[in-house]
Amino acid sequence: MNTADQYVKAIYLLQQMENGPAATGALADMMDVSPASANEMIGKLESRGLAEHEKYKGVTLTDDGIVRARDALQTYCIIERFLSNVLEVDEFRAEARELEPVIDGMIADRLDTIIDRNSECPDCFDPETDACKYLDVCGGAEAETETEAAD
C-alpha cells in the first residue's frame, strides 16, 4: 500500500463520518500532515482520476477512488486483525498504521489466509474507533460478537 492508498482510505472514511465531502483540514489531521501537504496529494489524486476537489466544500472520491479506498481499507483491516488476533499485539492500531504503507497486496492476501476475516469486510470498519467492529477494542467482546454474527 502506498501513500495515495492511505489518502483515498482516509478520504473514504471522512466521507462516511461527515456524510459528504471530506474537509481538507480534517484530512490533514487524519493523515497527520500539514494542510498544504494534504492539498498537494489531493491534486495528485485528482490528476489520477481518483478524487474531485471543490474549493471550500471538500474532496470526494470518484468511483475508481472508492474501489481503491475499499481495497486499501480491507488491507488495513487484514493487518489489524492479524496483529490483534494472531500476534496478540496490544497496540495493534498503531502498529497497523506503521505497517500499512509497506504491506502489499500479495502479503495482505497471505495474511488473510491466516485470519478469520468476516465477509462483511471492509464494511465492518468503524472509523470512530479506527478498527474493525469485530475486534475487541474495549475488552472481551470480540468472541461474543463473532459468535452472535455467526448465529
PDB file of C-alpha atoms in Angstrom:
ATOM      1  CA  MET A   1       0.000   0.000   0.000  1.00  0.00           C
ATOM      2  CA  ASN A   2       1.364   3.410  -0.853  1.00  0.00           C
ATOM      3  CA  THR A   3       0.681   6.927   0.372  1.00  0.00           C
ATOM      4  CA  ALA A   4      -2.006   7.517  -2.259  1.00  0.00           C
ATOM      5  CA  ASP A   5      -3.853   4.469  -0.922  1.00  0.00           C
ATOM      6  CA  GLN A   6      -3.640   5.824   2.613  1.00  0.00           C
ATOM      7  CA  TYR A   7      -5.122   9.127   1.425  1.00  0.00           C
ATOM      8  CA  VAL A   8      -8.002   7.561  -0.502  1.00  0.00           C
ATOM      9  CA  LYS A   9      -8.750   5.377   2.515  1.00  0.00           C
ATOM     10  CA  ALA A  10      -8.759   8.455   4.775  1.00  0.00           C
ATOM     11  CA  ILE A  11     -10.988  10.399   2.369  1.00  0.00           C
ATOM     12  CA  TYR A  12     -13.359   7.435   2.175  1.00  0.00           C
ATOM     13  CA  LEU A  13     -13.627   7.238   5.967  1.00  0.00           C
ATOM     14  CA  LEU A  14     -14.070  11.002   6.333  1.00  0.00           C
ATOM     15  CA  GLN A  15     -16.823  10.971   3.716  1.00  0.00           C
ATOM     16  CA  GLN A  16     -18.589   8.315   5.778  1.00  0.00           C
ATOM     17  CA  MET A  17     -18.165  10.203   9.053  1.00  0.00           C
ATOM     18  CA  GLU A  18     -19.139  13.577   7.572  1.00  0.00           C
ATOM     19  CA  ASN A  19     -21.830  12.147   5.281  1.00  0.00           C
ATOM     20  CA  GLY A  20     -20.455  14.269   2.453  1.00  0.00           C
ATOM     21  CA  PRO A  21     -17.210  15.643   1.075  1.00  0.00           C
ATOM     22  CA  ALA A  22     -14.116  15.282   3.248  1.00  0.00           C
ATOM     23  CA  ALA A  23     -12.852  18.601   4.566  1.00  0.00           C
ATOM     24  CA  THR A  24      -9.230  19.244   3.662  1.00  0.00           C
ATOM     25  CA  GLY A  25      -8.374  20.220   7.239  1.00  0.00           C
ATOM     26  CA  ALA A  26      -9.904  17.025   8.608  1.00  0.00           C
ATOM     27  CA  LEU A  27      -7.943  15.028   6.041  1.00  0.00           C
ATOM     28  CA  ALA A  28      -4.711  16.759   7.036  1.00  0.00           C
ATOM     29  CA  ASP A  29      -5.465  15.989  10.702  1.00  0.00           C
ATOM     30  CA  MET A  30      -6.271  12.350   9.988  1.00  0.00           C
ATOM     31  CA  MET A  31      -3.089  11.921   7.960  1.00  0.00           C
ATOM     32  CA  ASP A  32      -1.051  13.943  10.483  1.00  0.00           C
ATOM     33  CA  VAL A  33       0.278  16.257   7.761  1.00  0.00           C
ATOM     34  CA  SER A  34       0.046  19.970   7.034  1.00  0.00           C
ATOM     35  CA  PRO A  35      -2.960  21.262   5.063  1.00  0.00           C
ATOM     36  CA  ALA A  36      -0.523  22.181   2.259  1.00  0.00           C
ATOM     37  CA  SER A  37       0.688  18.570   2.056  1.00  0.00           C
ATOM     38  CA  ALA A  38      -2.894  17.294   2.031  1.00  0.00           C
ATOM     39  CA  ASN A  39      -3.779  19.725  -0.778  1.00  0.00           C
ATOM     40  CA  GLU A  40      -0.759  18.599  -2.768  1.00  0.00           C
ATOM     41  CA  MET A  41      -1.804  14.958  -2.531  1.00  0.00           C
ATOM     42  CA  ILE A  42      -5.419  15.836  -3.355  1.00  0.00           C
ATOM     43  CA  GLY A  43      -4.118  17.411  -6.565  1.00  0.00           C
ATOM     44  CA  LYS A  44      -2.244  14.218  -7.396  1.00  0.00           C
ATOM     45  CA  LEU A  45      -5.330  12.117  -6.693  1.00  0.00           C
ATOM     46  CA  GLU A  46      -7.376  14.385  -8.954  1.00  0.00           C
ATOM     47  CA  SER A  47      -4.846  14.023 -11.773  1.00  0.00           C
ATOM     48  CA  ARG A  48      -5.081  10.234 -11.413  1.00  0.00           C
ATOM     49  CA  GLY A  49      -8.881  10.347 -11.596  1.00  0.00           C
ATOM     50  CA  LEU A  50      -9.331   9.114  -8.020  1.00  0.00           C
ATOM     51  CA  ALA A  51     -10.774  12.250  -6.408  1.00  0.00           C
ATOM     52  CA  GLU A  52     -12.531  15.515  -7.134  1.00  0.00           C
ATOM     53  CA  HIS A  53     -11.883  18.629  -5.060  1.00  0.00           C
ATOM     54  CA  GLU A  54     -14.215  21.578  -4.837  1.00  0.00           C
ATOM     55  CA  LYS A  55     -12.727  24.581  -3.086  1.00  0.00           C
ATOM     56  CA  TYR A  56     -14.388  25.355   0.269  1.00  0.00           C
ATOM     57  CA  LYS A  57     -16.534  22.207   0.029  1.00  0.00           C
ATOM     58  CA  GLY A  58     -14.020  19.391   0.272  1.00  0.00           C
ATOM     59  CA  VAL A  59     -12.856  16.342  -1.597  1.00  0.00           C
ATOM     60  CA  THR A  60     -14.877  13.378  -2.805  1.00  0.00           C
ATOM     61  CA  LEU A  61     -13.722  10.138  -4.332  1.00  0.00           C
ATOM     62  CA  THR A  62     -14.586   9.091  -7.858  1.00  0.00           C
ATOM     63  CA  ASP A  63     -15.896   5.580  -8.487  1.00  0.00           C
ATOM     64  CA  ASP A  64     -12.319   4.430  -9.156  1.00  0.00           C
ATOM     65  CA  GLY A  65     -11.224   6.160  -5.948  1.00  0.00           C
ATOM     66  CA  ILE A  66     -13.898   4.364  -3.941  1.00  0.00           C
ATOM     67  CA  VAL A  67     -12.801   0.980  -5.296  1.00  0.00           C
ATOM     68  CA  ARG A  68      -9.191   1.745  -4.434  1.00  0.00           C
ATOM     69  CA  ALA A  69     -10.156   3.051  -0.973  1.00  0.00           C
ATOM     70  CA  ARG A  70     -12.170  -0.074  -0.167  1.00  0.00           C
ATOM     71  CA  ASP A  71      -9.237  -2.259  -1.244  1.00  0.00           C
ATOM     72  CA  ALA A  72      -6.884  -0.197   0.947  1.00  0.00           C
ATOM     73  CA  LEU A  73      -9.304  -0.376   3.866  1.00  0.00           C
ATOM     74  CA  GLN A  74      -9.612  -4.130   3.508  1.00  0.00           C
ATOM     75  CA  THR A  75      -5.821  -4.461   3.553  1.00  0.00           C
ATOM     76  CA  TYR A  76      -5.690  -2.292   6.672  1.00  0.00           C
ATOM     77  CA  CYS A  77      -8.364  -4.460   8.328  1.00  0.00           C
ATOM     78  CA  ILE A  78      -6.383  -7.597   7.487  1.00  0.00           C
ATOM     79  CA  ILE A  79      -3.278  -6.094   9.089  1.00  0.00           C
ATOM     80  CA  GLU A  80      -5.236  -5.090  12.209  1.00  0.00           C
ATOM     81  CA  ARG A  81      -6.876  -8.484  12.590  1.00  0.00           C
ATOM     82  CA  PHE A  82      -3.548 -10.286  12.103  1.00  0.00           C
ATOM     83  CA  LEU A  83      -1.770  -8.133  14.675  1.00  0.00           C
ATOM     84  CA  SER A  84      -4.606  -8.350  17.184  1.00  0.00           C
ATOM     85  CA  ASN A  85      -5.935 -11.887  16.767  1.00  0.00           C
ATOM     86  CA  VAL A  86      -2.859 -13.837  15.704  1.00  0.00           C
ATOM     87  CA  LEU A  87       0.078 -11.969  17.213  1.00  0.00           C
ATOM     88  CA  GLU A  88      -1.934 -10.504  20.124  1.00  0.00           C
ATOM     89  CA  VAL A  89      -0.210  -7.121  19.798  1.00  0.00           C
ATOM     90  CA  ASP A  90      -1.633  -4.723  22.401  1.00  0.00           C
ATOM     91  CA  GLU A  91      -1.067  -1.600  20.329  1.00  0.00           C
ATOM     92  CA  PHE A  92      -2.315  -3.179  17.109  1.00  0.00           C
ATOM     93  CA  ARG A  93      -3.796   0.056  15.708  1.00  0.00           C
ATOM     94  CA  ALA A  94      -0.525   1.974  15.997  1.00  0.00           C
ATOM     95  CA  GLU A  95       1.401  -0.983  14.577  1.00  0.00           C
ATOM     96  CA  ALA A  96      -1.101  -1.374  11.726  1.00  0.00           C
ATOM     97  CA  ARG A  97      -0.638   2.285  10.775  1.00  0.00           C
ATOM     98  CA  GLU A  98       3.149   1.759  10.735  1.00  0.00           C
ATOM     99  CA  LEU A  99       2.921  -1.396   8.624  1.00  0.00           C
ATOM    100  CA  GLU A 100       0.196  -0.169   6.275  1.00  0.00           C
ATOM    101  CA  PRO A 101       2.485   1.609   3.775  1.00  0.00           C
ATOM    102  CA  VAL A 102       4.805  -1.395   3.386  1.00  0.00           C
ATOM    103  CA  ILE A 103       2.326  -4.275   3.128  1.00  0.00           C
ATOM    104  CA  ASP A 104       1.487  -5.011  -0.489  1.00  0.00           C
ATOM    105  CA  GLY A 105      -1.469  -6.908  -1.875  1.00  0.00           C
ATOM    106  CA  MET A 106       0.327 -10.248  -2.069  1.00  0.00           C
ATOM    107  CA  ILE A 107       1.335 -10.146   1.606  1.00  0.00           C
ATOM    108  CA  ALA A 108      -2.128  -8.966   2.633  1.00  0.00           C
ATOM    109  CA  ASP A 109      -3.637 -11.903   0.732  1.00  0.00           C
ATOM    110  CA  ARG A 110      -1.335 -14.315   2.558  1.00  0.00           C
ATOM    111  CA  LEU A 111      -2.162 -12.755   5.933  1.00  0.00           C
ATOM    112  CA  ASP A 112      -5.826 -13.049   5.015  1.00  0.00           C
ATOM    113  CA  THR A 113      -5.468 -16.838   4.812  1.00  0.00           C
ATOM    114  CA  ILE A 114      -4.356 -16.851   8.467  1.00  0.00           C
ATOM    115  CA  ILE A 115      -7.068 -14.672   9.980  1.00  0.00           C
ATOM    116  CA  ASP A 116     -10.780 -15.330  10.194  1.00  0.00           C
ATOM    117  CA  ARG A 117     -11.866 -12.238   8.252  1.00  0.00           C
ATOM    118  CA  ASN A 118     -15.564 -11.545   8.147  1.00  0.00           C
ATOM    119  CA  SER A 119     -17.099 -11.471   4.663  1.00  0.00           C
ATOM    120  CA  GLU A 120     -18.563  -8.060   5.564  1.00  0.00           C
ATOM    121  CA  CYS A 121     -15.057  -6.530   5.338  1.00  0.00           C
ATOM    122  CA  PRO A 122     -14.347  -3.656   4.755  1.00  0.00           C
ATOM    123  CA  ASP A 123     -17.888  -2.532   5.673  1.00  0.00           C
ATOM    124  CA  CYS A 124     -17.178  -3.791   9.196  1.00  0.00           C
ATOM    125  CA  PHE A 125     -14.658  -0.985   9.742  1.00  0.00           C
ATOM    126  CA  ASP A 126     -15.707   1.671  12.265  1.00  0.00           C
ATOM    127  CA  PRO A 127     -13.932   4.969  11.570  1.00  0.00           C
ATOM    128  CA  GLU A 128     -14.774   6.258  15.056  1.00  0.00           C
ATOM    129  CA  THR A 129     -12.743   3.531  16.786  1.00  0.00           C
ATOM    130  CA  ASP A 130     -10.297   3.146  13.867  1.00  0.00           C
ATOM    131  CA  ALA A 131     -10.865  -0.603  13.950  1.00  0.00           C
ATOM    132  CA  CYS A 132     -12.948  -3.446  12.628  1.00  0.00           C
ATOM    133  CA  LYS A 133     -16.125  -3.781  14.678  1.00  0.00           C
ATOM    134  CA  TYR A 134     -15.289  -7.448  15.175  1.00  0.00           C
ATOM    135  CA  LEU A 135     -12.088  -6.596  17.031  1.00  0.00           C
ATOM    136  CA  ASP A 136     -12.011  -6.410  20.786  1.00  0.00           C
ATOM    137  CA  VAL A 137     -11.114  -2.751  21.276  1.00  0.00           C
ATOM    138  CA  CYS A 138     -12.927  -2.421  24.608  1.00  0.00           C
ATOM    139  CA  GLY A 139     -12.033  -5.766  26.181  1.00  0.00           C
ATOM    140  CA  GLY A 140     -13.683  -9.147  25.954  1.00  0.00           C
ATOM    141  CA  ALA A 141     -16.411  -8.555  23.360  1.00  0.00           C
ATOM    142  CA  GLU A 142     -14.826  -9.962  20.202  1.00  0.00           C
ATOM    143  CA  ALA A 143     -15.571 -13.653  20.721  1.00  0.00           C
ATOM    144  CA  GLU A 144     -19.163 -12.878  21.731  1.00  0.00           C
ATOM    145  CA  THR A 145     -19.647 -10.570  18.738  1.00  0.00           C
ATOM    146  CA  GLU A 146     -18.284 -13.121  16.281  1.00  0.00           C
ATOM    147  CA  THR A 147     -20.427 -15.866  17.849  1.00  0.00           C
ATOM    148  CA  GLU A 148     -23.528 -13.656  17.621  1.00  0.00           C
ATOM    149  CA  ALA A 149     -22.720 -12.798  13.996  1.00  0.00           C
ATOM    150  CA  ALA A 150     -22.487 -16.497  13.135  1.00  0.00           C
ATOM    151  CA  ASP A 151     -25.935 -17.215  14.634  1.00  0.00           C
TER     152      ASP A 151
END
